XYZ file of C-alpha atoms in Angstrom:
760
model
C 16.656 -22.500 21.821
C 17.618 -21.924 18.207
C 14.856 -21.717 15.651
C 16.513 -23.919 13.042
C 15.177 -27.404 12.453
C 16.881 -30.160 14.457
C 16.447 -33.905 14.578
C 15.898 -33.958 18.320
C 12.791 -32.258 19.674
C 11.679 -31.764 23.234
C 8.237 -33.359 23.727
C 5.340 -31.507 25.217
C 4.257 -32.280 28.731
C 2.048 -35.352 28.819
C -1.086 -33.334 29.492
C -0.419 -30.993 26.565
C 0.407 -33.911 24.271
C -2.936 -35.504 25.064
C -4.647 -32.185 24.406
C -3.190 -31.701 20.920
C -3.544 -35.351 19.842
C -7.194 -35.068 18.856
C -9.123 -38.378 18.429
C -10.468 -39.544 15.095
C -14.180 -39.491 14.583
C -16.054 -42.779 14.842
C -17.009 -42.696 11.188
C -13.393 -42.522 10.076
C -12.412 -45.613 12.072
C -14.713 -47.692 9.893
C -12.379 -47.048 6.968
C -9.760 -49.309 8.572
C -11.179 -52.257 6.627
C -10.012 -50.693 3.354
C -6.945 -52.293 1.758
C -5.135 -48.918 1.775
C -4.291 -47.606 5.238
C -5.243 -43.935 5.573
C -2.867 -41.623 7.425
C -3.802 -40.635 10.937
C -4.196 -36.924 10.199
C -5.002 -35.760 13.754
C -2.020 -37.672 15.125
C 0.186 -36.174 12.421
C -1.020 -32.663 13.252
C -0.459 -33.308 16.947
C 3.074 -34.487 16.315
C 3.878 -31.498 14.131
C 2.456 -29.110 16.726
C 4.705 -30.769 19.294
C 7.628 -30.015 17.017
C 6.487 -26.405 16.609
C 6.461 -25.928 20.369
C 9.873 -27.569 20.724
C 11.256 -25.236 18.062
C 9.657 -22.215 19.816
C 7.716 -21.288 16.682
C 4.440 -20.305 18.347
C 5.657 -16.786 19.120
C 5.320 -15.511 15.499
C 1.607 -16.327 15.644
C 1.211 -13.705 18.374
C 2.049 -11.073 15.752
C -0.532 -12.684 13.439
C -3.179 -12.559 16.179
C -2.284 -8.934 16.927
C -2.754 -8.103 13.243
C -6.099 -9.914 13.221
C -7.259 -7.664 16.046
C -6.255 -4.607 14.008
C -8.228 -5.854 11.017
C -11.279 -6.403 13.222
C -10.958 -2.868 14.573
C -11.002 -1.322 11.100
C -14.124 -3.332 10.270
C -15.945 -2.154 13.388
C -18.279 0.826 13.542
C -17.393 3.351 16.254
C -15.955 0.839 18.751
C -15.164 1.804 22.335
C -11.849 1.237 24.084
C -13.433 -0.324 27.151
C -14.495 -3.537 25.385
C -11.074 -4.627 24.043
C -9.371 -3.493 27.254
C -11.710 -5.589 29.396
C -11.473 -8.517 26.990
C -7.670 -8.396 27.019
C -7.502 -8.317 30.834
C -9.954 -11.202 31.175
C -8.239 -13.376 28.556
C -4.843 -12.671 30.134
C -6.144 -13.668 33.560
C -7.725 -16.794 32.083
C -4.409 -17.706 30.431
C -2.695 -17.521 33.831
C -5.370 -19.661 35.465
C -5.141 -22.236 32.663
C -1.355 -22.373 32.630
C -1.359 -26.104 33.441
C -3.087 -26.786 30.120
C -0.634 -25.786 27.432
C -3.186 -25.708 24.613
C -5.701 -23.625 26.553
C -2.996 -21.217 27.677
C -1.682 -20.811 24.110
C -5.157 -20.139 22.722
C -5.903 -17.595 25.435
C -2.592 -15.807 24.818
C -3.543 -15.591 21.150
C -6.955 -14.180 22.134
C -5.192 -11.613 24.328
C -3.103 -10.562 21.322
C -6.299 -10.130 19.279
C -7.770 -7.823 21.936
C -4.450 -5.955 22.144
C -4.453 -5.345 18.384
C -8.035 -4.068 18.550
C -7.071 -1.757 21.412
C -3.990 -0.492 19.549
C -6.187 0.550 16.634
C -8.509 2.479 18.930
C -5.661 4.250 20.701
C -4.079 5.212 17.387
C -7.329 6.685 16.077
C -7.640 8.857 19.149
C -4.001 9.927 19.026
C -4.300 11.315 15.474
C -7.814 12.693 15.854
C -7.720 16.095 14.166
C -10.229 18.334 12.365
C -10.890 17.718 8.666
C -12.081 20.501 6.394
C -15.820 20.141 5.916
C -16.172 21.506 2.366
C -14.324 23.187 -0.461
C -13.055 26.554 0.768
C -11.308 29.467 -0.936
C -9.755 31.574 1.788
C -6.573 33.048 3.185
C -4.443 30.459 4.980
C -1.371 30.998 7.134
C 1.060 28.580 8.739
C 4.557 27.139 8.900
C 6.092 25.285 5.975
C 7.242 21.901 7.261
C 8.492 20.331 4.019
C 9.045 21.435 0.434
C 9.173 18.983 -2.456
C 10.141 19.928 -5.988
C 7.643 18.846 -8.620
C 7.779 18.918 -12.380
C 5.656 22.075 -12.627
C 6.107 23.684 -9.231
C 6.403 22.689 -5.592
C 4.363 20.770 -3.068
C 4.242 22.085 0.495
C 3.193 20.602 3.791
C 1.787 23.413 5.934
C 1.343 23.328 9.675
C -1.805 25.426 9.638
C -2.138 28.329 12.051
C -5.332 29.884 10.676
C -7.792 29.590 7.806
C -9.934 32.662 7.264
C -13.562 31.957 8.054
C -12.899 28.577 9.676
C -13.247 28.316 13.473
C -10.129 27.391 15.405
C -11.607 24.088 16.616
C -12.386 23.110 12.997
C -9.022 24.146 11.537
C -6.944 21.204 10.228
C -3.521 20.693 11.775
C -1.827 20.142 8.413
C -2.637 20.968 4.804
C -0.877 19.702 1.697
C -0.880 22.250 -1.114
C 0.809 22.763 -4.465
C 2.060 26.027 -5.934
C 3.566 27.113 -9.237
C 5.153 30.248 -7.780
C 7.121 28.932 -4.831
C 10.782 29.353 -5.735
C 11.270 31.691 -2.766
C 9.716 29.300 -0.252
C 11.759 27.188 2.147
C 11.064 24.892 5.107
C 10.541 26.701 8.408
C 9.056 29.884 6.918
C 5.768 31.325 8.151
C 3.650 32.156 5.097
C 0.270 33.565 4.205
C -1.520 32.970 0.912
C -4.915 32.606 -0.631
C -5.675 28.963 -1.255
C -8.317 26.657 -2.621
C -8.659 23.865 -0.072
C -10.701 20.672 -0.156
C -11.254 17.771 2.230
C -8.877 14.856 1.520
C -10.519 12.813 -1.246
C -12.165 9.489 -0.602
C -11.484 6.422 -2.786
C -12.289 6.658 -6.493
C -14.268 3.424 -6.104
C -15.204 1.195 -3.130
C -12.100 -0.856 -2.467
C -9.714 1.559 -4.192
C -6.831 3.519 -2.705
C -8.098 5.593 0.207
C -6.046 8.779 0.367
C -8.452 10.173 2.951
C -7.601 7.364 5.374
C -3.859 7.825 4.913
C -4.234 11.599 5.301
C -6.147 11.120 8.542
C -3.296 9.158 10.103
C -0.861 11.846 8.969
C -3.171 14.501 10.473
C -3.631 16.129 7.040
C -7.092 17.666 7.077
C -7.033 19.587 3.782
C -5.458 19.432 0.328
C -5.453 21.942 -2.494
C -3.409 24.639 -4.190
C -2.210 28.162 -3.533
C -3.737 30.928 -5.622
C -1.026 33.432 -6.432
C 2.206 34.046 -4.551
C 2.654 33.233 -0.883
C 3.956 35.994 1.383
C 6.700 35.198 3.877
C 5.905 36.771 7.268
C 7.313 36.821 10.746
C 5.552 34.204 12.871
C 3.230 35.588 15.549
C 5.037 33.337 18.022
C 8.458 31.739 17.986
C 9.151 28.677 15.856
C 8.860 25.399 17.790
C 12.276 23.804 18.123
C 11.130 20.531 16.611
C 9.793 22.397 13.592
C 13.042 24.327 13.268
C 15.072 21.097 13.408
C 12.833 19.375 10.864
C 13.024 22.423 8.610
C 16.823 22.408 8.668
C 16.888 18.715 7.798
C 14.429 19.199 4.932
C 16.418 22.170 3.614
C 19.564 20.020 3.665
C 17.719 17.273 1.797
C 16.575 19.725 -0.856
C 20.098 21.119 -1.288
C 21.587 17.633 -1.646
C 18.797 16.615 -4.037
C 19.563 19.575 -6.283
C 23.291 18.859 -6.051
C 22.921 15.224 -7.128
C 20.401 15.969 -9.881
C 22.576 18.704 -11.384
C 25.755 16.596 -11.173
C 24.182 13.604 -12.944
C 21.696 15.383 -15.192
C 18.773 14.016 -17.188
C 16.256 11.456 -15.925
C 19.054 9.615 -14.102
C 19.614 12.731 -11.978
C 16.120 12.606 -10.535
C 16.375 8.851 -9.899
C 19.822 9.168 -8.303
C 18.637 11.967 -6.028
C 15.603 9.926 -4.963
C 17.835 6.953 -4.136
C 19.836 9.103 -1.709
C 17.394 11.637 -0.249
C 13.976 10.094 -0.867
C 12.789 13.180 -2.801
C 10.998 11.770 -5.865
C 9.540 14.975 -7.263
C 12.232 15.332 -9.950
C 11.464 11.940 -11.506
C 9.344 12.481 -14.602
C 6.271 10.368 -15.256
C 7.819 8.656 -18.324
C 10.711 7.488 -16.129
C 8.268 6.264 -13.501
C 6.421 4.281 -16.180
C 9.672 2.688 -17.365
C 10.617 1.623 -13.832
C 7.127 0.271 -13.138
C 7.019 -1.734 -16.374
C 10.338 -3.382 -15.471
C 9.115 -4.183 -11.946
C 11.870 -2.203 -10.202
C 10.039 0.949 -9.167
C 10.619 -0.068 -5.539
C 14.251 1.073 -5.784
C 13.230 4.762 -5.711
C 11.295 4.397 -2.454
C 13.477 4.579 0.648
C 12.415 1.313 2.246
C 13.761 -2.126 3.035
C 16.262 -2.441 0.183
C 17.867 0.948 0.850
C 17.916 0.490 4.618
C 19.534 -2.945 4.360
C 22.119 -1.709 1.863
C 22.896 1.422 3.891
C 23.131 -0.415 7.216
C 25.052 -3.252 5.576
C 27.532 -0.789 4.100
C 28.121 0.776 7.527
C 28.470 -2.680 9.075
C 30.937 -3.916 6.449
C 33.067 -0.761 6.464
C 33.418 -0.587 10.262
C 34.110 -4.294 10.573
C 36.659 -4.232 7.742
C 38.462 -1.208 9.177
C 38.689 -2.757 12.651
C 39.898 -6.023 11.164
C 42.945 -4.192 9.796
C 44.259 -3.832 13.347
C 45.206 -7.196 14.866
C 44.831 -5.997 18.463
C 41.309 -4.750 17.816
C 40.348 -7.855 15.865
C 41.559 -10.166 18.635
C 40.544 -8.269 21.767
C 37.435 -6.293 20.805
C 33.974 -7.594 19.868
C 34.379 -6.300 16.326
C 31.101 -7.724 15.044
C 29.068 -6.094 17.805
C 30.834 -2.750 17.398
C 30.066 -2.850 13.663
C 26.441 -3.775 14.392
C 26.101 -0.831 16.795
C 27.626 1.519 14.205
C 25.204 0.151 11.593
C 22.252 0.852 13.902
C 23.391 4.456 14.455
C 24.071 4.953 10.749
C 20.716 3.474 9.724
C 18.879 5.723 12.215
C 20.666 8.820 10.898
C 19.872 7.759 7.332
C 16.188 7.380 8.234
C 16.045 10.855 9.797
C 17.851 12.485 6.897
C 15.605 10.902 4.259
C 12.515 12.342 5.925
C 11.505 9.427 8.170
C 8.710 8.430 5.818
C 6.324 5.738 7.005
C 7.912 3.005 4.875
C 11.392 4.127 5.917
C 10.520 3.971 9.612
C 9.156 0.439 9.208
C 12.351 -0.616 7.477
C 14.415 1.015 10.226
C 12.571 -0.926 12.929
C 13.204 -4.179 11.084
C 16.883 -3.312 10.631
C 17.358 -2.340 14.288
C 15.790 -5.605 15.440
C 18.098 -7.600 13.159
C 21.254 -5.879 14.380
C 19.973 -5.969 17.949
C 19.915 -9.743 17.602
C 23.598 -9.597 16.642
C 24.332 -7.677 19.856
C 22.507 -10.374 21.808
C 24.412 -13.176 20.045
C 21.273 -14.352 18.278
C 20.759 -15.117 14.573
C 20.076 -11.822 12.806
C 17.739 -13.245 10.161
C 14.980 -15.298 11.756
C 11.226 -15.510 11.764
C 11.195 -14.631 15.480
C 13.077 -11.379 14.899
C 10.805 -10.555 11.989
C 7.781 -11.094 14.235
C 9.227 -8.755 16.869
C 9.767 -6.102 14.196
C 6.208 -6.534 12.922
C 4.796 -6.173 16.435
C 6.799 -2.991 17.077
C 5.644 -1.474 13.800
C 2.004 -2.385 14.354
C 1.964 -1.121 17.944
C 3.160 2.260 16.701
C 1.210 2.358 13.409
C -1.668 -0.141 13.331
C -2.897 1.354 10.060
C 0.277 0.163 8.334
C -1.220 -3.329 8.167
C -3.743 -2.134 5.572
C -1.152 -0.696 3.199
C 0.866 -2.380 0.446
C 4.220 -1.264 1.875
C 3.910 -3.290 5.091
C 2.330 -6.289 3.399
C 4.873 -6.514 0.588
C 7.983 -5.796 2.645
C 7.203 -8.200 5.498
C 5.827 -10.802 3.096
C 9.016 -10.746 1.030
C 11.313 -10.882 4.077
C 9.299 -13.729 5.629
C 9.541 -15.752 2.431
C 13.268 -15.101 2.092
C 13.859 -16.019 5.734
C 11.957 -19.279 5.304
C 13.981 -20.358 2.249
C 17.333 -19.027 3.523
C 18.553 -22.469 4.716
C 17.779 -23.931 1.311
C 19.446 -21.055 -0.531
C 22.570 -21.371 1.601
C 23.095 -24.894 0.260
C 22.974 -23.862 -3.389
C 26.314 -24.593 -5.005
C 27.955 -25.515 -1.690
C 30.762 -28.044 -1.970
C 33.545 -29.309 0.282
C 35.730 -30.367 -2.614
C 38.921 -28.321 -3.053
C 39.123 -26.223 -6.193
C 41.652 -24.157 -8.069
C 41.552 -20.347 -7.686
C 39.769 -20.093 -11.029
C 37.307 -22.780 -10.014
C 36.651 -21.059 -6.704
C 35.994 -17.768 -8.488
C 33.621 -19.417 -10.942
C 31.851 -21.248 -8.134
C 31.483 -18.013 -6.145
C 30.107 -16.192 -9.194
C 27.660 -18.998 -9.946
C 26.439 -19.117 -6.343
C 25.888 -15.376 -6.255
C 24.078 -15.400 -9.583
C 21.836 -18.323 -8.670
C 21.227 -16.815 -5.239
C 20.200 -13.463 -6.720
C 17.856 -15.166 -9.183
C 16.337 -17.367 -6.475
C 15.828 -14.558 -3.947
C 14.265 -12.338 -6.599
C 11.937 -15.146 -7.636
C 10.899 -15.871 -4.049
C 10.301 -12.194 -3.236
C 8.333 -11.686 -6.473
C 6.061 -14.658 -5.804
C 5.504 -13.591 -2.179
C 4.505 -10.042 -3.113
C 2.507 -10.808 -6.292
C -0.910 -11.163 -4.556
C -0.481 -7.840 -2.753
C 0.622 -6.070 -5.947
C -2.377 -7.478 -7.810
C -4.770 -6.421 -5.039
C -3.502 -2.888 -4.462
C -2.187 -1.875 -7.894
C -3.981 -4.264 -10.290
C -0.703 -4.831 -12.128
C 1.547 -7.821 -12.646
C 5.055 -7.597 -14.094
C 5.918 -11.042 -15.493
C 9.417 -9.926 -16.449
C 10.135 -8.131 -13.179
C 12.323 -11.100 -12.298
C 14.616 -10.230 -15.197
C 14.569 -6.512 -14.394
C 15.459 -7.057 -10.742
C 18.126 -9.664 -11.537
C 19.881 -7.233 -13.903
C 19.341 -3.967 -12.006
C 19.825 -4.896 -8.345
C 23.510 -5.865 -8.696
C 24.204 -2.381 -10.047
C 22.251 -0.819 -7.183
C 23.936 -2.979 -4.539
C 27.509 -2.926 -5.830
C 27.794 0.565 -7.351
C 24.896 2.897 -6.565
C 24.538 2.537 -2.779
C 28.278 2.466 -1.950
C 28.722 5.510 -4.200
C 25.818 7.187 -2.420
C 27.469 6.675 0.970
C 30.836 7.897 -0.323
C 29.173 10.892 -1.989
C 27.408 11.919 1.222
C 30.720 11.723 3.100
C 32.492 13.793 0.404
C 29.650 16.338 0.103
C 30.731 18.607 3.019
C 34.215 18.851 1.466
C 32.861 19.763 -1.986
C 34.518 16.678 -3.522
C 31.334 14.779 -4.250
C 30.638 15.650 -7.903
C 32.857 12.873 -9.396
C 31.217 10.362 -7.062
C 27.733 11.383 -8.189
C 28.813 11.058 -11.803
C 29.995 7.492 -11.180
C 26.682 6.757 -9.494
C 24.880 8.412 -12.411
C 26.605 6.068 -14.857
C 25.229 3.077 -12.924
C 21.771 4.654 -12.661
C 21.716 5.220 -16.424
C 22.491 1.533 -16.928
C 19.607 0.695 -14.568
C 17.314 2.859 -16.697
C 18.599 1.183 -19.853
C 17.808 -2.212 -18.382
C 14.364 -0.956 -17.325
C 13.630 0.389 -20.789
C 14.666 -2.899 -22.386
C 12.634 -5.060 -20.004
C 9.673 -2.681 -20.094
C 9.721 -2.760 -23.884
C 9.077 -6.505 -24.011
C 5.536 -7.256 -25.104
C 3.429 -8.020 -22.020
C 5.975 -6.656 -19.551
C 3.243 -4.908 -17.573
C -0.174 -6.564 -17.364
C -3.265 -4.995 -15.874
C -5.434 -7.477 -13.987
C -8.892 -7.015 -12.467
C -8.979 -6.126 -8.791
C -8.745 -9.146 -6.499
C -11.500 -9.668 -3.985
C -10.772 -9.416 -0.284
C -11.464 -13.129 0.203
C -8.827 -14.091 -2.363
C -6.236 -11.838 -0.727
C -7.039 -13.206 2.746
C -6.645 -16.827 1.591
C -3.379 -16.123 -0.221
C -2.056 -14.273 2.827
C -2.966 -17.268 4.990
C -1.066 -19.501 2.567
C 2.005 -17.272 2.857
C 1.829 -17.429 6.660
C 1.518 -21.215 6.644
C 4.419 -21.486 4.243
C 6.804 -19.240 6.190
C 6.012 -19.411 9.917
C 5.986 -23.141 10.766
C 9.233 -25.049 11.202
C 7.565 -28.422 10.737
C 5.777 -30.196 7.930
C 2.687 -28.094 8.640
C 4.022 -26.001 5.770
C 2.539 -28.593 3.433
C -0.913 -27.279 4.407
C -0.183 -23.997 2.577
C -1.438 -25.246 -0.834
C -4.936 -25.589 0.623
C -5.625 -21.867 1.219
C -3.535 -20.978 -1.830
C -5.690 -23.178 -4.054
C -8.849 -21.780 -2.490
C -7.551 -18.233 -3.019
C -6.831 -18.903 -6.681
C -10.264 -20.488 -7.060
C -12.092 -17.423 -5.748
C -9.767 -14.953 -7.512
C -12.271 -14.460 -10.306
C -12.406 -11.068 -12.046
C -14.212 -8.690 -9.717
C -15.696 -6.481 -12.435
C -18.454 -3.915 -12.094
C -20.849 -2.600 -14.728
C -20.729 1.065 -13.694
C -18.182 3.214 -11.846
C -19.527 6.551 -10.579
C -17.398 9.531 -9.554
C -17.886 10.674 -5.974
C -18.954 14.168 -7.084
C -20.864 13.115 -10.204
C -18.287 14.548 -12.615
C -18.418 11.415 -14.759
C -18.795 7.656 -14.915
C -17.417 4.574 -16.626
C -20.166 2.306 -18.000
C -19.821 -1.178 -19.489
C -21.359 -1.190 -22.946
C -22.862 -4.142 -24.803
C -19.444 -5.081 -26.167
C -18.139 -5.785 -22.656
C -15.681 -2.865 -22.306
C -15.963 0.323 -20.279
C -16.889 3.570 -21.946
C -16.396 6.980 -20.376
C -18.982 9.737 -19.961
C -18.605 13.168 -18.409
C -15.230 14.553 -17.393
C -13.752 12.684 -14.422
C -10.116 13.380 -13.671
C -7.436 11.290 -15.374
C -6.399 9.878 -11.999
C -9.922 8.652 -11.234
C -10.358 7.281 -14.766
C -7.189 5.218 -14.550
C -8.234 3.921 -11.121
C -11.440 2.622 -12.714
C -9.634 1.100 -15.685
C -7.088 -0.716 -13.523
C -9.824 -2.051 -11.250
C -11.479 -3.522 -14.353
C -8.248 -5.028 -15.671
C -8.325 -2.605 -18.607
C -4.881 -1.547 -19.810
C -6.030 1.597 -21.629
C -4.946 5.042 -20.443
C -7.181 7.994 -19.606
C -6.604 9.759 -22.937
C -7.426 6.760 -25.139
C -9.917 7.713 -27.866
C -11.639 4.332 -27.664
C -12.959 5.175 -24.208
C -15.760 7.337 -25.630
C -16.767 5.593 -28.847
C -19.758 3.692 -27.465
C -21.369 6.640 -25.681
C -24.092 8.564 -27.527
C -23.824 12.125 -26.307
C -25.330 15.551 -26.850
C -25.197 18.683 -24.749
C -27.781 17.286 -22.354
C -25.732 14.239 -21.458
C -24.891 10.743 -22.661
C -26.612 7.386 -22.998
C -24.838 4.023 -22.990
C -26.597 0.808 -23.952
C -25.270 -1.937 -21.721
C -25.658 -5.678 -21.592
C -29.000 -7.305 -20.646
C -30.926 -4.411 -22.221
C -29.941 -2.019 -19.439
C -29.398 1.574 -20.538
C -27.566 4.117 -18.396
C -28.106 7.850 -18.886
C -25.586 10.406 -17.646
C -27.574 13.651 -17.439
C -26.025 17.111 -17.280
C -28.995 19.303 -18.270
C -32.125 19.576 -16.161
C -34.199 19.763 -19.353
C -33.082 16.257 -20.355
C -34.020 14.625 -17.057
C -37.723 14.128 -17.797
C -37.125 12.276 -21.053
C -34.312 10.115 -19.696
C -36.407 9.212 -16.657
C -38.884 7.519 -19.013
C -36.466 5.578 -21.194
C -33.295 4.816 -19.184
C -32.846 2.019 -16.668
C -30.389 4.036 -14.551
C -30.075 7.809 -14.228
C -26.738 9.321 -13.150
C -26.601 13.055 -12.514
C -25.082 15.540 -10.111
C -28.291 17.545 -10.391
C -31.332 17.103 -8.144
C -33.639 14.608 -9.839
C -37.412 15.273 -9.866
C -39.421 13.187 -7.394
C -41.574 11.734 -10.196
C -38.672 10.113 -12.094
C -39.717 6.518 -12.898
C -36.300 5.146 -13.902
C -35.292 1.880 -12.255
C -32.496 3.571 -10.275
C -31.785 7.265 -9.824
C -28.438 8.448 -8.469
C -28.524 12.218 -8.145
C -26.925 14.906 -6.021
C -28.488 13.680 -2.781
C -27.461 10.063 -3.405
C -23.886 11.115 -4.196
C -23.687 13.153 -0.992
C -24.947 10.197 1.040
C -22.898 7.444 -0.601
C -19.787 8.988 -2.211
C -18.108 7.027 -5.003
C -20.135 4.019 -6.151
C -20.075 0.941 -8.332
C -23.048 -0.889 -9.801
C -23.299 -4.537 -10.820
C -26.441 -5.691 -12.629
C -27.808 -8.949 -11.223
C -30.427 -11.361 -12.473
C -34.067 -10.632 -11.884
C -33.841 -6.871 -12.482
C -31.739 -6.338 -9.395
C -28.610 -4.260 -8.978
C -25.817 -4.387 -6.423
C -24.774 -0.920 -5.225
C -21.410 -0.641 -3.486
C -20.506 2.729 -2.038
C -17.660 4.174 -0.001
C -19.904 5.409 2.789
C -22.761 2.886 2.962
C -21.231 -0.422 1.955
C -23.212 -2.876 -0.175
C -26.926 -2.586 -0.981
C -29.227 -4.567 -3.264
C -31.928 -2.587 -5.093
C -34.639 -3.368 -7.619
C -34.557 -1.948 -11.141
C -38.311 -2.292 -11.604
C -39.792 0.942 -12.851
C -41.984 2.875 -10.476
C -45.638 3.093 -11.423
C -46.317 6.842 -11.433
C -49.869 7.865 -12.360
C -49.976 10.634 -14.955
C -50.975 14.134 -13.917
C -53.302 16.383 -15.943
C -50.261 18.336 -17.100
C -48.363 15.272 -18.390
C -51.205 13.010 -19.506
C -51.550 14.393 -23.026
C -48.038 15.849 -23.417
C -46.257 14.484 -26.508
C -42.952 12.746 -25.875
C -40.094 14.755 -27.296
C -37.369 12.908 -29.133
C -33.862 14.005 -28.272
C -31.204 13.943 -30.928
C -28.465 11.496 -30.033
C -25.494 12.366 -32.241
C -22.528 9.962 -32.240
C -20.054 12.460 -30.833
C -18.450 13.435 -27.582
C -19.415 16.407 -25.496
C -17.162 19.407 -26.270
C -14.153 19.660 -23.979
C -15.112 22.962 -22.404
C -18.677 22.098 -21.485
C -17.912 20.111 -18.376
C -15.299 20.892 -15.763
C -13.853 18.651 -13.117
C -13.579 19.612 -9.489
C -10.604 17.322 -8.912
C -7.664 19.049 -7.215
C -4.209 18.924 -8.705
């Protein structure tokens, strides 16, 4: 049965109807004496659920239940596979036994999907289980180069590791991602040997921040770092695996085409144009990235849903148009299905050529499901098809549910699918019009449609952008409305034509035409990004706020009935709890530095954390300053022994770098932060030293009332501790010792006195 709303609905069986029509409570029936008749809410819900079943709209909730099981898995601690497997089998059997009760059967099927999602997470973890480097290591490493990516100051390599000197074979990572400044002679497929500085994949910069270590685990990357010196190209001890050889040839072709496009276009537009075609973003400079982000159109340089739809749509339109030129083919052949099949093949080839990145593969699955519906004579764009695509993606990559790419892409498509019937009626009219009137009407409909779809997609993805990136682009609507027509009408068709002309050596003029359009996109981005307030930094959303807003999006897009009107309830609750989630102290995972809130309410920086970590802290706090801002260090009183910051509520935080300064700071500071080993007799309220950092990783502190502090850490979760000073009896050596007074000059620590261990 079609999923579109109809006036006639098929009622539930009588038993199921009685089950969903829940009775009112006795207390509510007493309100019947009021002059205003209250609506029968349970009866209304029962009627709307009947309509949902008649419209076959319960299936999308299976994907939601499957995702819930995945979320539960990632919250669990060392779960076994036996429990979800047994639970899934039992709930499935119970659903079969309860098949005469529609409600019970539906609930049990949903429970089965939850167990299946939990099981999928466990199976995925075991499938990618690979060694991770235990500690920082400087050693000789050898292996195959799988991919090479050009960077601004060198190259980044993905190595399939064969051996790391001094590391046992069973502890050797499968893959390592390294950078090099002397890699012009390196190419995919080569077997190389070089001395390298390798580290374990870094954990989040703060609890709740981006977890590169988790993403690296699912990509089987067990080490990151840089090559020291020049890598030597050697003959492999064994033959090259055929899959590696094929992947190497594809990556080499991508690099050659990237260089061809960048050189033909030139300038910043060359790097953007190359990324639009090949997915290689290394040639895009950081200033260009900032311009695209400020305008809210950075998504165009990531090969994902937009590119896949445009590429597949171009294949579909070209094949269908060419076949339509031949009357016999148009009348006798299923032209639409042939074009859909060609679009599926073309989209798959495009995915492989662009590197089959995670986001690209998800977009490919969605595209294949949509065109598969065309082959089956079903509507291509529907919530049911979107649910099938989501299930396929999550079965293969359960971890995708935690990332912004999946959440934003499926959220945007779900919202657009839900409002598609409404958008199709915009500007529609049965009245005849002149050719000029028809052209104007067509232009107006396309313009209003583009504005409306951009608005809907922006609103649907805003909570996820705020949660993951702590940024909001109020004028992204303008940037997308002005830039996407150029991308859709000029850039992507030119890209397809350029790829076809590339083997003949006739592609340069095509790339130059595409470069003209890309330059206009950058001009639009610069103009929009230059508007005051174009890019706003907001404090990190809490998990509860994101969950409620996600529930609102699901209620707004999945139901076909008036149950959609329930969406404002979780949305309002999400906005109510979306208060700034600020912390008083951010602590680097290795103790290289910290960001401390001073009495004025802003963060001040001590030590030398990396710029990347610093900007992660600032964005989490809703602070729009950059890592090099001079104001970040004005409120810290520093000398060569460390720094002291006076915070709110009379709490002082000391960042200690010299063992000689520890004794004094232990007596006067509320909190001690140091990567040294603190003495056991330190009487500060809270001491975070080398041992605490090793046990907890990156941390945040929030001062609570009653001399308590909330400690959130990457490894140990949330703890509540007391800031009351320890009563330490004096020893004969310290009883009569005079207290030294440290100078506290109002200046920063010299640049060369502290080094950061952050990898490039």
